[in-house]
Amino acid sequence: MNQPLSPDPTLRHRSHEVTLRLLRPDGTAYADTDVVVEQTRHAFAFGNVGFDFIGLANGDTAESPGAVFGGADAETAERLVDLWLAVFNTATLPFYWSGFEPVRGEPETERLLTAARWFRDRGVSLKGHPLAWHTLSPAWLLDAPAEEVEQVLRARIRREVTAFDGLVDTWDAINELVIMPVFDNEDRQNAITRLCRRLGRIPMARLAFEEARAAGPGVRLVLNDFNMSTAYECLIEGVLEAGIRVDAIGLQSHMHQGYWGEERTLEILDRFARFGLPLHLSETTLLSGDLMPAEIEDLNDHQVPSWPSTPEGEARQADELVRHYRTLLSHPSVEAITYWGLTDLGSWLGAPAGLVRADGTPKPAYDALHRLVKDEWWLGPTRLRTDAEGRMKVRGWAGDYRVDIEDSTAAFELGPDTSRTGVTVTP
Amino acid sequence: MNQPLSPDPTLRHRSHEVTLRLLRPDGTAYADTDVVVEQTRHAFAFGNVGFDFIGLANGDTAESPGAVFGGADAETAERLVDLWLAVFNTATLPFYWSGFEPVRGEPETERLLTAARWFRDRGVSLKGHPLAWHTLSPAWLLDAPAEEVEQVLRARIRREVTAFDGLVDTWDAINELVIMPVFDNEDRQNAITRLCRRLGRIPMARLAFEEARAAGPGVRLVLNDFNMSTAYECLIEGVLEAGIRVDAIGLQSHMHQGYWGEERTLEILDRFARFGLPLHLSETTLLSGDLMPAEIEDLNDHQVPSWPSTPEGEARQADELVRHYRTLLSHPSVEAITYWGLTDLGSWLGAPAGLVRADGTPKPAYDALHRLVKDEWWLGPTRLRTDAEGRMKVRGWAGDYRVDIEDSTAAFELGPDTSRTGVTVTP
């Protein structure tokens, strides 16, 4: 394992420089010409759940039956679209098995494909969540013998990865594996827990990763958990030592019981960065109301009739969100942050975890995040001038850019692999 | 993994039956003869630390320099010998690296060999503790580069296992691996933590087990930890999936903060029995005085000027000790219990964890344990009679037995593999 990488609060590692040479189609240089450069997309994955827009994408008028959390109705969703697209570039789609395939053999593939295309048409990358998980496993699997459970799970993983090939490029291959074989929050033990207890955690991870990898050799596969303790570290070590190829480590980071703070966040990042894999902060929430009591172990156990967003809570949420995103981006291993929910409407547990109030108005946290992602960490339209040979230097955040020259437009990228010696752009 | 084994409070799985046939040296049967059968040794490892007797075995008159915990002076030790041997059949010897090799290249091999022979001459089996551990690693290793630390650690493991071949048949190959790479209770990070952080936990386990196995193909190698959480489970899964051969899982079970109780004990045993390996309760303590506050995480942090054994505490300790040993023996996976210390004199942290008071008198817990081990779970001298063909049936606890016939004596064993169809005994 590598030594922990030190975080850099200047975020220097997030920006890059390139020298462009701008040429006309006939090969002559745009010498001594004014141009405007602007960023069009972040390479960093600023994600959110896409659950709210499945109904909208499918032309529903009632609530989307496929959504489990989130699930704004189509009319509300329409008003949320602009807010969502103005900040986020990556959507997590719900493949919770019991909701995705409520009747055996009748998966909601078409509905989710329509949603995936809707996002892709708007320039949004897609992540599928999750392929293997004990919670929300289908009721029709409860009584199946172990061999059948394994076979059906393998088939379901292949089916989803295959069907969404070219649309969903990142999957949570397996979710919450630390607790999976000992999960006991149910009247009847679910079939996935039963299978995991029988096989063991590492063979269960192998099953999920190998099936997904075989079905989609090009997709990125994430091992995702809410457990930030040594147990998850030990599990990751075991999975990697067993030769299972993991593309990224997912850290859920729901903070219903309070903001972790910079010190704990960096400590966690350092512990999990040791494996040399990218870190995805996969399910980030900060509340704009009362916090959940610290003694609650399973967040699902906290049920309150009303959980309002408050002015003080909203100010705190905005402050903590900015601090948290700054801390996460300061660590070079972090390549994705998914905020878990845009609106309070239909949020998990009814918590005021959204960035937008139930009435559709943005909270201060939304504005603060927008300011970070599209202002402070963003290269807006910037006037530059080429030299006598059509050259100019551009420095900016990793991502996609456009350059406007006279009546033409060209695109280029900035990233760690971008050549610094010269890129020829033909608008 | 196997399903958890159910505990059996009748301890039926601990006793066995055999039909013996008793023959004279000339081959004629002891027909219709009165005999006396009695148990001489338990197969189950009732262990304790042997630290107190190293000085005595070596003929010291002052305190033993090699001992770290325990360490009664030779005069006191002499009075403790009979108490120790009357209950225990397995001694843990201290191979704490900083004490065993305080000066590089000058290990206390001879001193420990003398102690090991002293125990073996008294019918006691030996366990070495531990081969690889971050705590009490030698100061002279602090500044060594990683490659050297690994090389020296490998050499030390080979050296100890080789030198004690035929005497020490069980080793804690590696101790407290869960916390090893993140242990930070020191002013300067010790060399073993540094190495483990660099290699990872599983390669560190492989190093310790493979070196020990190569040096002593016949010894039993234990993975030992105080961590009873999911983290240790995940680590064990990773170690086993990586193909490292582990002979037993060690569970330290210091209970300075209070008796676990039957329910928690069985829950822990079931979780760790899943791997199908024998369980060693390797460092069992129950206090006969104040308990350590629950909020203390590292027991070493609790320092009090005086920690007396009290009458109420001694009654509680005796009650809990009997309940704990009954619970442990009820679980078929448990094959060893080591109580951690005989006397309060020089006990770890000064806690009243011994079975004998500092003045050398036995506490009620000692008497209670003696009653279990040498009365309730023991076949004392028992008159039996052979049939016309010299046959008789014996049922008893797994272990070694002797049979007295007329003026002769013979030995036999009872165990799960003992033939039930007939054993011929020639006194």
XYZ file of C-alpha atoms in Angstrom, chain A residues 177 181 195-205, chain B residues 1 237 241 274:
17
model
C -20.687 -5.758 2.323
C -23.745 -11.383 6.214
C -26.158 -16.150 0.530
C -23.383 -13.896 1.834
C -23.350 -15.688 5.172
C -22.990 -18.963 3.343
C -20.315 -17.869 0.865
C -18.416 -15.346 2.966
C -17.881 -11.675 2.190
C -14.961 -12.030 -0.193
C -16.497 -14.708 -2.437
C -19.627 -12.513 -2.478
C -17.555 -9.542 -3.662
C -18.089 -20.955 5.781
C -11.881 -13.779 5.990
C -9.115 -16.230 1.351
C -18.155 -19.657 11.320
